[in-house]
Short mmCIF file of C-alpha atoms in Angstrom, two decimals:
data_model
loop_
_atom_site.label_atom_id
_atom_site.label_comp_id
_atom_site.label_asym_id
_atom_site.label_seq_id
_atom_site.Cartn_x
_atom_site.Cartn_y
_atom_site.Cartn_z
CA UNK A 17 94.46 49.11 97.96
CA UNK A 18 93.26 51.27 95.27
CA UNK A 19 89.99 51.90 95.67
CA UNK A 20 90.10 52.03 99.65
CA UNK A 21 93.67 53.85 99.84
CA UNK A 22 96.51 55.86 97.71
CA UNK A 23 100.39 56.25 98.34
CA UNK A 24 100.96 59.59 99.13
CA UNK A 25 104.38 61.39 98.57
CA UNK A 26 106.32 59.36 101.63
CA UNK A 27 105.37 56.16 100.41
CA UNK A 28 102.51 55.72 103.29
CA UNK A 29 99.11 55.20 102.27
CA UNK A 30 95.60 57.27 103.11
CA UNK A 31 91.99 56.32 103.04
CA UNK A 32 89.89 57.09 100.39
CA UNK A 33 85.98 58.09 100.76
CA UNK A 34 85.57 54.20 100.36
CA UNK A 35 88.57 53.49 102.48
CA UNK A 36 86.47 55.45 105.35
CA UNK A 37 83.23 54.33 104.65
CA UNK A 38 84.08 50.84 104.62
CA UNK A 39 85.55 51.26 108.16
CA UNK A 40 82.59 53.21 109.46
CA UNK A 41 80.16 50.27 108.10
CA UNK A 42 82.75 47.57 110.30
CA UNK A 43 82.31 49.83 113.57
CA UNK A 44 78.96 50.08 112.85
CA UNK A 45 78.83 46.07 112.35
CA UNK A 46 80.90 45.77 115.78
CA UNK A 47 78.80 47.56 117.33
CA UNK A 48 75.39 45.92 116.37
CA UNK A 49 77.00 42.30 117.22
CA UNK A 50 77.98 43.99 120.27
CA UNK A 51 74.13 43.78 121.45
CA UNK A 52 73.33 40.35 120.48
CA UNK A 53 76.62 38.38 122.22
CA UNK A 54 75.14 37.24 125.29
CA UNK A 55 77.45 35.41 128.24
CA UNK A 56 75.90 31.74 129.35
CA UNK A 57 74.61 34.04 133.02
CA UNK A 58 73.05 36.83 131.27
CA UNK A 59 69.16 37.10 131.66
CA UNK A 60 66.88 40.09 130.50
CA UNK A 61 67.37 42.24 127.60
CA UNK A 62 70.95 43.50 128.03
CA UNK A 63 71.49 44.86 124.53
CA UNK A 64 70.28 48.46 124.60
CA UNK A 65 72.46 48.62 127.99
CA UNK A 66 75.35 47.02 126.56
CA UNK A 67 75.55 48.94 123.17
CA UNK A 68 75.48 52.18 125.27
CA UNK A 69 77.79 51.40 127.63
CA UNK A 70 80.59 49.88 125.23
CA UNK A 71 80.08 52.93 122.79
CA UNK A 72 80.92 54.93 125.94
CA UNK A 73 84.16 53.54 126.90
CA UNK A 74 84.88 53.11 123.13
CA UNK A 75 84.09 57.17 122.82
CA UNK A 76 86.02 58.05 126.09
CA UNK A 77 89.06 56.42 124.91
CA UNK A 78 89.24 57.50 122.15
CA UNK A 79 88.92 61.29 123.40
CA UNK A 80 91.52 59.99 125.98
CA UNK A 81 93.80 58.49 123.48
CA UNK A 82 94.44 62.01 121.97
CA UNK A 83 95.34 63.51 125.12
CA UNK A 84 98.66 62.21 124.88
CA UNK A 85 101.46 62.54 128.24
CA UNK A 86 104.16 61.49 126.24
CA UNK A 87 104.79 60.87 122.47
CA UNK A 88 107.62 58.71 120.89
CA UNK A 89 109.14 60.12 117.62
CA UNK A 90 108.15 57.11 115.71
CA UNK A 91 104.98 56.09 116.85
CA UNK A 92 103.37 55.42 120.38
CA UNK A 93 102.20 57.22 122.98
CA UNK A 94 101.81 57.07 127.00
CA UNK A 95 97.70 58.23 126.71
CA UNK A 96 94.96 59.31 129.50
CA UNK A 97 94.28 55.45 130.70
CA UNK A 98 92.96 54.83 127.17
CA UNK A 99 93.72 50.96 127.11
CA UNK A 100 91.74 50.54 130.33
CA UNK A 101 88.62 52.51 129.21
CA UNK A 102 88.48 50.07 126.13
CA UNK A 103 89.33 46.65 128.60
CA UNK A 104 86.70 47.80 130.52
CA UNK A 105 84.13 46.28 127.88
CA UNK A 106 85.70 42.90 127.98
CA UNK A 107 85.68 43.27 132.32
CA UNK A 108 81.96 44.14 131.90
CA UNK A 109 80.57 41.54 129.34
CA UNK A 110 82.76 39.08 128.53
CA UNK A 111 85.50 37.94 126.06
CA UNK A 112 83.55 38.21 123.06
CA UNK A 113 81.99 41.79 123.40
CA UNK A 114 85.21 42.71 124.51
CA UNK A 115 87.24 41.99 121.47
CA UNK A 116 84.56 43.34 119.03
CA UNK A 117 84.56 46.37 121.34
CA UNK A 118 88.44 46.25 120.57
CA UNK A 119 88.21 46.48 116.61
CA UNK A 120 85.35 49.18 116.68
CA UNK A 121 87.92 51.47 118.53
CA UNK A 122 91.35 50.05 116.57
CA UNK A 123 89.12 51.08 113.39
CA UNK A 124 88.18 54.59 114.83
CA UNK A 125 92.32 55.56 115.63
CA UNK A 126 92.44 54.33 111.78
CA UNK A 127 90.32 56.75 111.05
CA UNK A 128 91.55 59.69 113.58
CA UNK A 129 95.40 59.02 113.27
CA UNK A 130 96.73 56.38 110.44
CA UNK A 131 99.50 55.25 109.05
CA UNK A 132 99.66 52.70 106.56
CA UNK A 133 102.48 51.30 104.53
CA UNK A 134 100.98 48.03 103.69
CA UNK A 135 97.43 45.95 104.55
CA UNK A 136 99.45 43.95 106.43
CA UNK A 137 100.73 46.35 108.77
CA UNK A 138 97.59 48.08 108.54
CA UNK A 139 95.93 45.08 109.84
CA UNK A 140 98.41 43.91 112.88
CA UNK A 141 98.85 47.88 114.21
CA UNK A 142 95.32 48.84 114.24
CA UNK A 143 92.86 45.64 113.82
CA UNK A 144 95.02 42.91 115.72
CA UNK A 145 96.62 44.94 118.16
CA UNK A 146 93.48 46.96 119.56
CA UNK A 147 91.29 44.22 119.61
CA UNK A 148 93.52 42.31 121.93
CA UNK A 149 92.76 44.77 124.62
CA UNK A 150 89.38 42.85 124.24
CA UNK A 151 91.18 40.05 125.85
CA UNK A 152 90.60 41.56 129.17
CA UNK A 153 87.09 39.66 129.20
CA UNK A 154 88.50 36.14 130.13
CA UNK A 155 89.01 37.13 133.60
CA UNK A 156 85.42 38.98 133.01
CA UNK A 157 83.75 36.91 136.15
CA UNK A 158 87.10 36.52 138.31
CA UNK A 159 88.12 37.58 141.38
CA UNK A 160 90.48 40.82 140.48
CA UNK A 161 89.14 40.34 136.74
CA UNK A 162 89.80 43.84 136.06
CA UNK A 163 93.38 44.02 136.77
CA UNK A 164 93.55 40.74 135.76
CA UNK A 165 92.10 40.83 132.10
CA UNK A 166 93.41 44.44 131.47
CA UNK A 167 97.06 43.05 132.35
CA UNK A 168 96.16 40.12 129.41
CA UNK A 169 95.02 42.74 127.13
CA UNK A 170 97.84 44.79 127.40
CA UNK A 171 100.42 42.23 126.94
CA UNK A 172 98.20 41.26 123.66
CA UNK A 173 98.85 44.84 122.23
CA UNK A 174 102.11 44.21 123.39
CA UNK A 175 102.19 41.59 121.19
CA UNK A 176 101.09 42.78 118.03
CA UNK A 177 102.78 46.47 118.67
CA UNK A 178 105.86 44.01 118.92
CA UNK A 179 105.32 41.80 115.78
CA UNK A 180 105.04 45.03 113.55
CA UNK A 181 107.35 46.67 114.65
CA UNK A 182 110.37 43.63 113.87
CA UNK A 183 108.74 42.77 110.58
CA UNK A 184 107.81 46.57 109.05
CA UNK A 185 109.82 48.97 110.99
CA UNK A 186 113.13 46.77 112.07
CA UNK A 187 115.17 48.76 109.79
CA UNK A 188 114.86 51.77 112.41
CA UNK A 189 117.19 49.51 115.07
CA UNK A 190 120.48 49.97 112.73
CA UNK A 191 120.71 53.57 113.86
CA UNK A 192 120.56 52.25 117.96
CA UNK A 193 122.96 49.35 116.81
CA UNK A 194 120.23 46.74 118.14
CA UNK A 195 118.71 43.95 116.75
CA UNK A 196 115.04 44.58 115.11
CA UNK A 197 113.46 42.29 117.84
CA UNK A 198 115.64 43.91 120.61
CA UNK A 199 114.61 47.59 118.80
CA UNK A 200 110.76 46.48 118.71
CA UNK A 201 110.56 44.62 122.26
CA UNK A 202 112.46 48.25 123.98
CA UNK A 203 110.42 50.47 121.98
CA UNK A 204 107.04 49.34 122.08
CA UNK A 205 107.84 48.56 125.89
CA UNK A 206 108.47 52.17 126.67
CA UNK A 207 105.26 53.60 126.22
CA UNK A 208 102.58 50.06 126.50
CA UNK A 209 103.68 49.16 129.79
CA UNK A 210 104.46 52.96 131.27
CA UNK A 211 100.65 53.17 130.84
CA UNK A 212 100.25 50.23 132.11
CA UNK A 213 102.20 50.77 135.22
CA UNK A 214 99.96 53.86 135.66
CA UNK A 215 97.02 52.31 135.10
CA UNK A 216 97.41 49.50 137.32
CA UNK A 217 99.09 51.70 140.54
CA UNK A 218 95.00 53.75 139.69
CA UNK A 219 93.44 50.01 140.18
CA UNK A 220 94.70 49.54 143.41
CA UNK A 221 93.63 52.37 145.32
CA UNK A 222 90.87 51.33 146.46
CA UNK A 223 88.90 54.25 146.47
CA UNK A 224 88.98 53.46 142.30
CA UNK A 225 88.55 49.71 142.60
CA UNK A 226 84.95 50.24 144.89
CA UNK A 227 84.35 52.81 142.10
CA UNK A 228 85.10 50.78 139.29
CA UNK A 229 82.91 47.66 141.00
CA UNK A 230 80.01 50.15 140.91
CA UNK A 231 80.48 51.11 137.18
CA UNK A 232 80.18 47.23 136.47
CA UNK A 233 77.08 46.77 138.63
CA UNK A 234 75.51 49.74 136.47
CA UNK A 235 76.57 48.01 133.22
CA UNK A 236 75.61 44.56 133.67
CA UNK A 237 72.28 44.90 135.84
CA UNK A 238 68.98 45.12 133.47
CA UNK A 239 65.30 43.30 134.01
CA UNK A 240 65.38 40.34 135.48
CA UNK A 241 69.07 40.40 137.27
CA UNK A 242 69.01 41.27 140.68
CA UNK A 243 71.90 39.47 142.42
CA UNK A 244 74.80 41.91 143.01
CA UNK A 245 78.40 40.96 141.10
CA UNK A 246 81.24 39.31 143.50
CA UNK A 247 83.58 42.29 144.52
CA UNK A 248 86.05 42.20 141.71
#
């Protein structure tokens, strides 16, 4: 990781001027396929619209994501809604858009906020784990998709938040006197699905849910598609 990161004094790594140019060049990559993935229904050219609206939600979480209502010593934080504003990519357009939409804003909180002790963990906390929320776009065309697919999501964070924290950050449970898995499955619980609670008890008023419909309409209409979305 030489050329794209160096240990610093506490054994983590930061990026180098490659290290962060080679990540902008991926968003910008992420981005770009973001306007040419095209679900079996879509007519018209969508990908102006799209690449606009995804760098939107990708930009507000990101602002969102640093305004922080609680923060856990080691790592995590109960944000603004900032998983939702990023699932909403994968509601609007589909698995596929979703999860690149994922990695472009996993990449920027490398960027804004890293820490790296290895690729590996590099690569499960801020690659794998983000772009999960992407998974929100299976339920994309489903009745309820957005609750739906933004419950999927999160429990794909979930995952990964999970899997790195047993395998690089276990040795943190000694001082609870739990097991690493225990330690990882309570910790990463705390803040994911807090959010989530938040988030979801927002969904169902339905004042946001009509709202929310509307948003959709706005991103997925362009020339050609006139039939109005199923109330989701």
């Amino acid at each position: 990781m030489s050329i794209f990161a160096v240990a610093g004094s506490d054994g983590s790594y930061q990026l180098t001027q490659a290290g962060y140019v080679l990540i902008i060049a991926v968003i910008i990559a992420a981005l770009l396929l973001i306007c040419v993935i095209r679900k079996p229904d879509q007519r018209g050219t969508l990908g102006t619209r799209k690449l606009v609206f995804s760098a939107m939600a990708i930009a507000l979480a990101t602002v969102a994501s640093m305004i922080k209502l609680f923060h856990l010593p080691m790592g995590g934080s109960i944000t603004f809604f900032s998983m939702l504003l990023v699932s909403l990519v994968g509601y609007w357009y589909g698995l596929g858009t979703g999860l690149f939409a994922g990695l472009a804003y996993g990449l920027l909180q490398l960027i804004i906020d890293p820490y790296i002790i290895s690729l590996p963990q590099m690569l499960v906390d801020y690659v794998f784990a983000f772009t999960a929320l992407g998974l929100s776009g299976v339920f994309s065309g489903a009745k309820h998709g957005l609750i739906k697919g933004y419950l999927l999501g999160v429990v794909g964070r979930y995952f990964f938040a999970v899997l790195s924290g047993y395998i690089f950050f276990g040795s943190y449970s000694s001082e609870y006197g739990m097991s690493a898995m225990a330690y990882s499955l309570a910790y990463n619980g705390i803040y994911i699905f807090t959010e989530c609670g938040l988030t979801i008890v927002l969904l169902l008023i339905p004042a946001v849910n009509k709202a929310m419909t509307k948003v959709k309409n706005m991103a997925v209409e362009g020339p050609g598609h006139g039939r109005a979305l199923k109330q989701s």
